[in-house]
Coordinates of C-alpha atoms in Angstrom, one line a residue:
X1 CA 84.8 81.1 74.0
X2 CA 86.0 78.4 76.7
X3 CA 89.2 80.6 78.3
X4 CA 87.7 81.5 80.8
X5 CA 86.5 77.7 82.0
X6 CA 90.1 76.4 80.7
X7 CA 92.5 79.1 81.5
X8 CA 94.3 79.2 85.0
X9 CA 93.5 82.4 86.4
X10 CA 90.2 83.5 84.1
X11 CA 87.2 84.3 85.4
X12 CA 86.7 86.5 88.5
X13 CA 89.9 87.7 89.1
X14 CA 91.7 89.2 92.2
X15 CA 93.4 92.5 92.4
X16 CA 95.7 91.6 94.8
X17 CA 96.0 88.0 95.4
X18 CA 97.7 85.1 94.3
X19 CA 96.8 83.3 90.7
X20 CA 93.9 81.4 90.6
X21 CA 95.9 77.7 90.8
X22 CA 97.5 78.8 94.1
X23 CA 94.5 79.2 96.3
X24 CA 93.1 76.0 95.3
X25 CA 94.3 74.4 98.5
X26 CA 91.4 74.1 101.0
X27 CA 90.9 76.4 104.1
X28 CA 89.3 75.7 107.0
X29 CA 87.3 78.0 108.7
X30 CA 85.3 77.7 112.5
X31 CA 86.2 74.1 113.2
X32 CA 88.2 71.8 115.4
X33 CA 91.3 70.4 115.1
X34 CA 90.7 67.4 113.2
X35 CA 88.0 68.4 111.0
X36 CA 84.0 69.1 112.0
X37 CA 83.7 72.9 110.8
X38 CA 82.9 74.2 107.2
X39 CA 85.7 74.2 105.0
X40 CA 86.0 76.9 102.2
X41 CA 87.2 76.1 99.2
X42 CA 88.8 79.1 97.7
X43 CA 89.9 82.1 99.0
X44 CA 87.3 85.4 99.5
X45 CA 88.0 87.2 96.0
X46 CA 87.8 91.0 95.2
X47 CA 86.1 91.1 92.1
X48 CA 87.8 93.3 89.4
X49 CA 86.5 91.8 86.1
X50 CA 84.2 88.6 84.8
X51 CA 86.4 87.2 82.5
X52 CA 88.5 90.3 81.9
X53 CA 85.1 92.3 81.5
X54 CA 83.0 94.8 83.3
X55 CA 79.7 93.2 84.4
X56 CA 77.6 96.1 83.2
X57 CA 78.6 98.1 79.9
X58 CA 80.0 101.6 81.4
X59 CA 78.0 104.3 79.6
X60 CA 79.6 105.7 76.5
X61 CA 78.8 109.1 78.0
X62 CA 82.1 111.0 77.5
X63 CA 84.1 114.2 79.6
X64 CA 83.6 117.0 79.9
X65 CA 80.8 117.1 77.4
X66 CA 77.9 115.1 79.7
X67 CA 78.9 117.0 83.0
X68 CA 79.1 120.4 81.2
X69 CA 76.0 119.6 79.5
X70 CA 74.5 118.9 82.8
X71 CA 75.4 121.7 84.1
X72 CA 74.6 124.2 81.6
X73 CA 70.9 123.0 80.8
X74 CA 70.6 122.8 84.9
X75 CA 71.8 126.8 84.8
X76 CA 69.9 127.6 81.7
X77 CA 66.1 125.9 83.2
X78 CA 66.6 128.0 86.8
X79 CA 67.8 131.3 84.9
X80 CA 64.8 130.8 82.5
X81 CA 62.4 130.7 85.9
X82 CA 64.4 133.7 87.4
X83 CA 64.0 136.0 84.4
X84 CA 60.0 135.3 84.3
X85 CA 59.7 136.1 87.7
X86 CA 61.6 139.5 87.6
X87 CA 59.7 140.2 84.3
X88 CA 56.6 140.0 86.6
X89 CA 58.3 142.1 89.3
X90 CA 59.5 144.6 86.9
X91 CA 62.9 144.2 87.8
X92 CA 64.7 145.0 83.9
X93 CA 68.2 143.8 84.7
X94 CA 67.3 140.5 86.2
X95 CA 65.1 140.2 83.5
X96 CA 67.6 140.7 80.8
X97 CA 70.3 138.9 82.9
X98 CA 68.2 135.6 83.3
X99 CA 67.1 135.8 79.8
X100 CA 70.9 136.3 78.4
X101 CA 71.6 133.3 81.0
X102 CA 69.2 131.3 79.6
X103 CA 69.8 131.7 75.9
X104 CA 73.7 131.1 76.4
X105 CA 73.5 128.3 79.0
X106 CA 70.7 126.7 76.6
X107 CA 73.1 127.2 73.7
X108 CA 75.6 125.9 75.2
X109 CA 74.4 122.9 76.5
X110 CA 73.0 121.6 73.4
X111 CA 76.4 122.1 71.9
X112 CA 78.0 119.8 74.2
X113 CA 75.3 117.4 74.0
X114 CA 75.9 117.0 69.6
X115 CA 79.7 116.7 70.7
X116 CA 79.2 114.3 72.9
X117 CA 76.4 112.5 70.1
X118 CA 78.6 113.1 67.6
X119 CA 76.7 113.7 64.8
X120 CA 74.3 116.8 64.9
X121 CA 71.5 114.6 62.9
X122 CA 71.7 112.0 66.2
X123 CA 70.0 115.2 68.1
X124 CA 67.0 115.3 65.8
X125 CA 67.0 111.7 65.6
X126 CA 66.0 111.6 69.0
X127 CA 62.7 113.6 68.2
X128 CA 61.7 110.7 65.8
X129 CA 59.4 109.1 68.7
X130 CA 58.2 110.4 71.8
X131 CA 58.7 107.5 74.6
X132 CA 56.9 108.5 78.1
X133 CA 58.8 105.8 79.9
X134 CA 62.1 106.8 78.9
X135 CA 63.7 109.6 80.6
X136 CA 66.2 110.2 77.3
X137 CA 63.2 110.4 75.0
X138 CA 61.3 112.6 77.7
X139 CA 64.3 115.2 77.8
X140 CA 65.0 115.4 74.5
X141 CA 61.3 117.1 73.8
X142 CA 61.8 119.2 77.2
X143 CA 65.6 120.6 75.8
X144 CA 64.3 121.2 72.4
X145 CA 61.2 123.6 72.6
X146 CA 63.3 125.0 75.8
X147 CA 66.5 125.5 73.5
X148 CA 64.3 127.1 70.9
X149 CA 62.2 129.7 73.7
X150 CA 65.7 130.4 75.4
X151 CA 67.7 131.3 72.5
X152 CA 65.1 133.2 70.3
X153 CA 64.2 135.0 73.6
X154 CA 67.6 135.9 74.3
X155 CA 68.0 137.3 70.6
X156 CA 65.2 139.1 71.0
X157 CA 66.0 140.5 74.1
X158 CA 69.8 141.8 72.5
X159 CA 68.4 143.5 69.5
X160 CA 65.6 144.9 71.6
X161 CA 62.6 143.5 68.7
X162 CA 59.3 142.3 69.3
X163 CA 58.8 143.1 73.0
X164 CA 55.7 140.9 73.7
X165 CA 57.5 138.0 71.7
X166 CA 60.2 138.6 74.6
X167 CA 57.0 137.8 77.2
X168 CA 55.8 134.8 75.4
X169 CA 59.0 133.3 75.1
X170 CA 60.1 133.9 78.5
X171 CA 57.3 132.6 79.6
X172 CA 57.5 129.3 77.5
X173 CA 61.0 128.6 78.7
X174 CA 59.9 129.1 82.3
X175 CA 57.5 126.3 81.9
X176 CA 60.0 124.0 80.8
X177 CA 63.2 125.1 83.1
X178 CA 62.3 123.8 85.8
X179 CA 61.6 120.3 84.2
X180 CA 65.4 120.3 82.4
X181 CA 66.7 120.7 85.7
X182 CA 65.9 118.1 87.0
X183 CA 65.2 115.4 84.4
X184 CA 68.6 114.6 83.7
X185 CA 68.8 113.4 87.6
X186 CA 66.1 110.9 86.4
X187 CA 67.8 109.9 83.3
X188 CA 71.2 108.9 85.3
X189 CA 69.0 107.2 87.6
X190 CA 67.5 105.0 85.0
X191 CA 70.4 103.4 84.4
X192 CA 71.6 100.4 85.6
X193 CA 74.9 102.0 86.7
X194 CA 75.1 101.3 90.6
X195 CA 76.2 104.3 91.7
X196 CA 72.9 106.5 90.0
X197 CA 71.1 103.9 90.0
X198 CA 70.5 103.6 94.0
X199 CA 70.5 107.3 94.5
X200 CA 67.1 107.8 92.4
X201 CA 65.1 108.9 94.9
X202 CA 67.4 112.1 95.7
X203 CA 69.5 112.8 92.1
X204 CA 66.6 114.2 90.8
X205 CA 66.2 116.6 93.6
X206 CA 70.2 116.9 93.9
X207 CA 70.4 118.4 90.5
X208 CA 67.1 120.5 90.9
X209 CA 68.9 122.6 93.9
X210 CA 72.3 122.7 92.4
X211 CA 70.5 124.0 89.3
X212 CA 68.9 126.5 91.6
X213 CA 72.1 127.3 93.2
X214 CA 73.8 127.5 90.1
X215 CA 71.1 129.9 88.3
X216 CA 70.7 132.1 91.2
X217 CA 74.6 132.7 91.8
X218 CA 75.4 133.4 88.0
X219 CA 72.7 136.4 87.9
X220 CA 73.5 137.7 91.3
X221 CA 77.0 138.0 89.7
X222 CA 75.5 140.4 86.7
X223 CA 72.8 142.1 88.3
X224 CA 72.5 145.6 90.8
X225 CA 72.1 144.1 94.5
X226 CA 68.9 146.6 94.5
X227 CA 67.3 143.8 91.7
X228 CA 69.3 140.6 92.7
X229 CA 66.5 139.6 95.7
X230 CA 64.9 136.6 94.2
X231 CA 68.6 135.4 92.6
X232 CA 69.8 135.5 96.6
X233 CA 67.1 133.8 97.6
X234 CA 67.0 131.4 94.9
X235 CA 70.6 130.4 95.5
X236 CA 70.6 129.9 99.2
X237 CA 67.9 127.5 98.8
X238 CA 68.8 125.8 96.1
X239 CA 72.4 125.2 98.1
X240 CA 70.7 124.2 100.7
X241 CA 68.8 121.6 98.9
X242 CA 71.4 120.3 97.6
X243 CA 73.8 120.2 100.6
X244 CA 71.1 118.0 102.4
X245 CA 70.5 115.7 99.7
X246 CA 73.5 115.2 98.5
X247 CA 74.6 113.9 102.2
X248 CA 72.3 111.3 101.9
X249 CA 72.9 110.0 98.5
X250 CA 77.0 109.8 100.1
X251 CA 76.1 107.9 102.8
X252 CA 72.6 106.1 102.7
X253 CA 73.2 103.6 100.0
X254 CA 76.2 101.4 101.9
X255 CA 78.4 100.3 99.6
X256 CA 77.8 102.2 96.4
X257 CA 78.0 105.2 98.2
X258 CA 81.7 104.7 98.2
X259 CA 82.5 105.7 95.3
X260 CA 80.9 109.6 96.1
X261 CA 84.1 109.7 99.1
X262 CA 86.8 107.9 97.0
X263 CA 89.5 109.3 94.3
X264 CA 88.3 111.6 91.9
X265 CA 85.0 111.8 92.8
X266 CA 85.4 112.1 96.0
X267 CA 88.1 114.8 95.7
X268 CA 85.3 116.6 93.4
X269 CA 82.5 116.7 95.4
X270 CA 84.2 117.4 98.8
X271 CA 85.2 120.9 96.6
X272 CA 82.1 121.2 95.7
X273 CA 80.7 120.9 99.2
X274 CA 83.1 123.8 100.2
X275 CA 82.6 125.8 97.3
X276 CA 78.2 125.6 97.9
X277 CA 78.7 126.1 101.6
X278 CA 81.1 128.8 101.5
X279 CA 78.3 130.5 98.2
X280 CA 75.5 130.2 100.4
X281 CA 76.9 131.6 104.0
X282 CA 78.6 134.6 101.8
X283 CA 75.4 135.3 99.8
X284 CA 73.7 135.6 103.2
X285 CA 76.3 137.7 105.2
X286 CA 77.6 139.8 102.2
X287 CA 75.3 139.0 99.3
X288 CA 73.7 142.6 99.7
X289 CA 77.0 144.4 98.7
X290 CA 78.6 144.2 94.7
X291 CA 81.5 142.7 95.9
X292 CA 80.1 140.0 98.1
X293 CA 77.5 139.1 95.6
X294 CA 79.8 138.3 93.1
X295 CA 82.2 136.2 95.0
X296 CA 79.5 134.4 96.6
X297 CA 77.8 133.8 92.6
X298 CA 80.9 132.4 91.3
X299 CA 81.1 130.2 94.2
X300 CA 77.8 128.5 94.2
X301 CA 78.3 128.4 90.4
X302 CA 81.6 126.4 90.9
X303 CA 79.8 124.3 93.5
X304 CA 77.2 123.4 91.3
X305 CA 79.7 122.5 88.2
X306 CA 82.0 120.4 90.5
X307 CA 78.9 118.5 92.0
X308 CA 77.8 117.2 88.3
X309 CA 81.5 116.3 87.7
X310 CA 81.2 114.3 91.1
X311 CA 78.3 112.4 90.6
X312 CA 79.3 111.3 86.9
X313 CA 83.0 110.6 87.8
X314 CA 81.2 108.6 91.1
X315 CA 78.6 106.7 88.6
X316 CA 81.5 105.8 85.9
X317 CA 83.6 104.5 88.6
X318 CA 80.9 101.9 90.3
X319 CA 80.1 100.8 86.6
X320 CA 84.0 99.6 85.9
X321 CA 84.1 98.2 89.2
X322 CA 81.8 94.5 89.7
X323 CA 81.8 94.6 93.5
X324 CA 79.5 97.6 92.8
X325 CA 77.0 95.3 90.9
X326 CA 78.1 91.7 93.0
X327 CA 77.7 93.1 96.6
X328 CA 74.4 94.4 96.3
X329 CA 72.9 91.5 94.5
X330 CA 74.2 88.9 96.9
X331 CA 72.8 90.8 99.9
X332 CA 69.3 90.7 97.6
X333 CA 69.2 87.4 97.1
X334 CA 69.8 86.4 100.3
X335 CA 67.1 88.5 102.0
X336 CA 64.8 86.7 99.6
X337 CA 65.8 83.9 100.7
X338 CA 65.8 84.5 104.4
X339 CA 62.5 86.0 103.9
X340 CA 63.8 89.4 104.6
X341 CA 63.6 92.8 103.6
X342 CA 67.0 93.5 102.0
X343 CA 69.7 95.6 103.0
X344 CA 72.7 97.8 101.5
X345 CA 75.8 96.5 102.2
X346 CA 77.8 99.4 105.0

C-alpha cells in the first residue's frame, strides 16, 4: 500500500520524461537573476497513470459487441417508425421491408448485447427493477417490449398470419423506436467517461440521426424507388442531423474533444463523415434511380456503423487516459475559486 509514497518514480508518472528522482532539482521560472521570481519545484508532468492506474475504471463494455449493438437497436427503432408510416401510406414493400429491418436489426442487437453480458440470464436480470434515473435500467424495458413487437411482427409478416396482429405490433414497435434510438446516447452520457460524458447534450441527438440515417439507407436499399420516398427523406435528414451535431461534439468540448480527431477514433469517424456526406448528397442527386438508391443506402448505413465505432473507441480512449479526467477538473476548481464560470480546456 505505501509504493507509491516510497518508490522512486510512483505516483503520476511521465510518458516521456526523465524518472521521478531526476527532476527533483528546482527550476526557476519568471525571475531575476539572483532569485525574486516563483520557483517550481518539479517539472510540468503528462499524466499517464495514478500509481500505475487509470483514474476512472474504463467501462468493461467490450468490441464489436457494444458498437454493433448500438448500431443495430439504432437501425432497428428508425426501421420500426418507417414501416408504420408506409403501413399508413399503403406502401406494401416499405412496409414489409421496415418490418423485416426491424425484426432482424432487433434480433440482432439483443444478441450482441447477451454476448457482450455474457450470460443470457444477466439480460432478464436487468428487468428485476425498473429504475427512472438510470438510463441502463430505462433501456432495458424500452429494448425488451421493442424486441418482442419487432420480432413477432416480423414473423408474422414472413408467414403472412394474423394480418391485424401485423398492425398492432407494428404499431407497438413504432412507439418505442424512436426512444431505442436514442437512449443509448443518454446511457453513454451518464457515465463518468470524459469523452461521453461532456458530449451529453448532443450524443443523444447524434445517435438519433445516425439511427435515422441508418434506417432510412438500409430500406431505400430493398425497396422500389416508386415506395422508397419517406426512407429518402428519412435518411437525408437524419445525416444531416448528425453531420451537424457530431461537429460540435468534435470540437466544443476543448480538450476531451481530442480524442474524436486522434488514432482510431479519429481515423473512424473522419470515414464516417465521408461515408454520411457522400449517402446523403447521392440519395439526393441519384436516390430516385435503383442503382443510386442503393449505393447511397449502403453508404449512410456504413456512415452510421463507423460513427458508433468512433464515439466508443473516442470514450474508451479519454477513460485510459488521466489528463482527460485531470485537465478538466483543474480548470473547475479554479473557476470556483476565481469566482468564475468555468471553461474547457482548447
Amino acid at each position: 500500500m505505501t509504493e507509491g509514497l516510497t518508490t522512486p518514480g510512483a505516483g503520476w508518472r511521465r510518458a516521456d520524461g526523465p524518472a521521478a528522482e531526476a527532476r527533483g532539482k528546482r527550476r526557476r521560472r519568471g525571475g531575476r537573476r539572483g532569485g525574486g521570481g516563483e520557483v517550481a519545484m518539479v517539472d510540468d508532468a503528462t499524466f499517464t497513470s495514478y500509481y500505475g492506474r487509470p483514474i476512472i475504471k474504463p467501462p468493461v463494455w467490450k468490441s464489436p459487441d457494444v458498437p454493433l449493438y448500438l448500431f443495430l437497436g439504432g437501425m432497428a427503432g428508425s426501421s420500426s417508425i418507417l414501416a408504420a408510416v408506409a403501413d399508413v401510406t399503403s406502401r406494401p414493400v416499405l412496409t414489409r421491408v421496415g418490418r423485416y429491418t426491424a425484426g432482424g436489426g432487433a434480433i440482432a442487437s439483443v444478441v450482441f448485447l447477451i454476448h457482450d453480458l455474457g450470460r443470457p440470464e444477466r439480460f432478464l436480470h436487468m428487468l428485476r427493477v425498473f429504475k427512472p434515473t438510470s438510463p441502463l435500467s430505462v433501456g432495458s424495458y424500452i429494448l425488451a417490449p421493442f424486441g418482442a413487437a419487432a420480432g413477432a411482427t416480423a414473423a408474422v409478416e414472413l408467414l403472412g398470419w394474423f394480418p391485424r396482429l401485423k398492425r398492432f405490433g407494428g404499431v407497438v414497435s413504432a412507439l418505442f423506436g424512436g426512444p431505442l434510438a436514442t437512449y443509448t446516447g443518454v446511457l453513454l452520457a451518464n457515465t463518468a467517461v470524459p469523452s461521453w460524458h461532456a458530449a451529453h447534450r448532443q450524443l443523444p441527438f447524434v445517435f438519433g440521426g445516425s439511427a435515422m440515417a441508418a434506417g432510412g439507407g438500409m430500406t431505400m436499399v430493398f425497396t422500389p424507388v416508386a415506395e422508397a420516398g419517406p426512407s429518402r427523406r428519412t435518411a437525408v435528414a437524419g445525416a444531416a442531423i448528425e453531420l451537424a451535431v457530431m461537429h460540435r461534439v468534435e470540437t466544443d468540448h476543448g480538450i476531451v474533444s481530442e480524442p474524436y480527431h486522434e488514432g482510431r477514433p479519429g481515423t473512424l469517424l473522419r470515414a464516417a463523415r465521408a461515408c454520411t456526406a457522400a449517402g446523403a448528397a447521392l440519395t439526393v442527386v441519384a436516390g430516385r434511380r435503383r442503382a443510386g438508391a442503393v449505393v447511397s443506402g449502403l453508404l449512410l448505413a456504413a456512415g452510421s456503423l463507423l460513427t458508433r465505432f468512433g464515439v466508443f473507441e473516442a470514450g474508451m480512449a479519454s477513460a485510459r487516459d488521466p489528463k482527460y479526467t485531470v485537465v478538466p477538473q483543474r480548470e473547475r476548481l479554479a473557476a470556483r475559486q476565481n469566482g468564475h464560470a468555468p471553461t474547457v480546456s482548447r
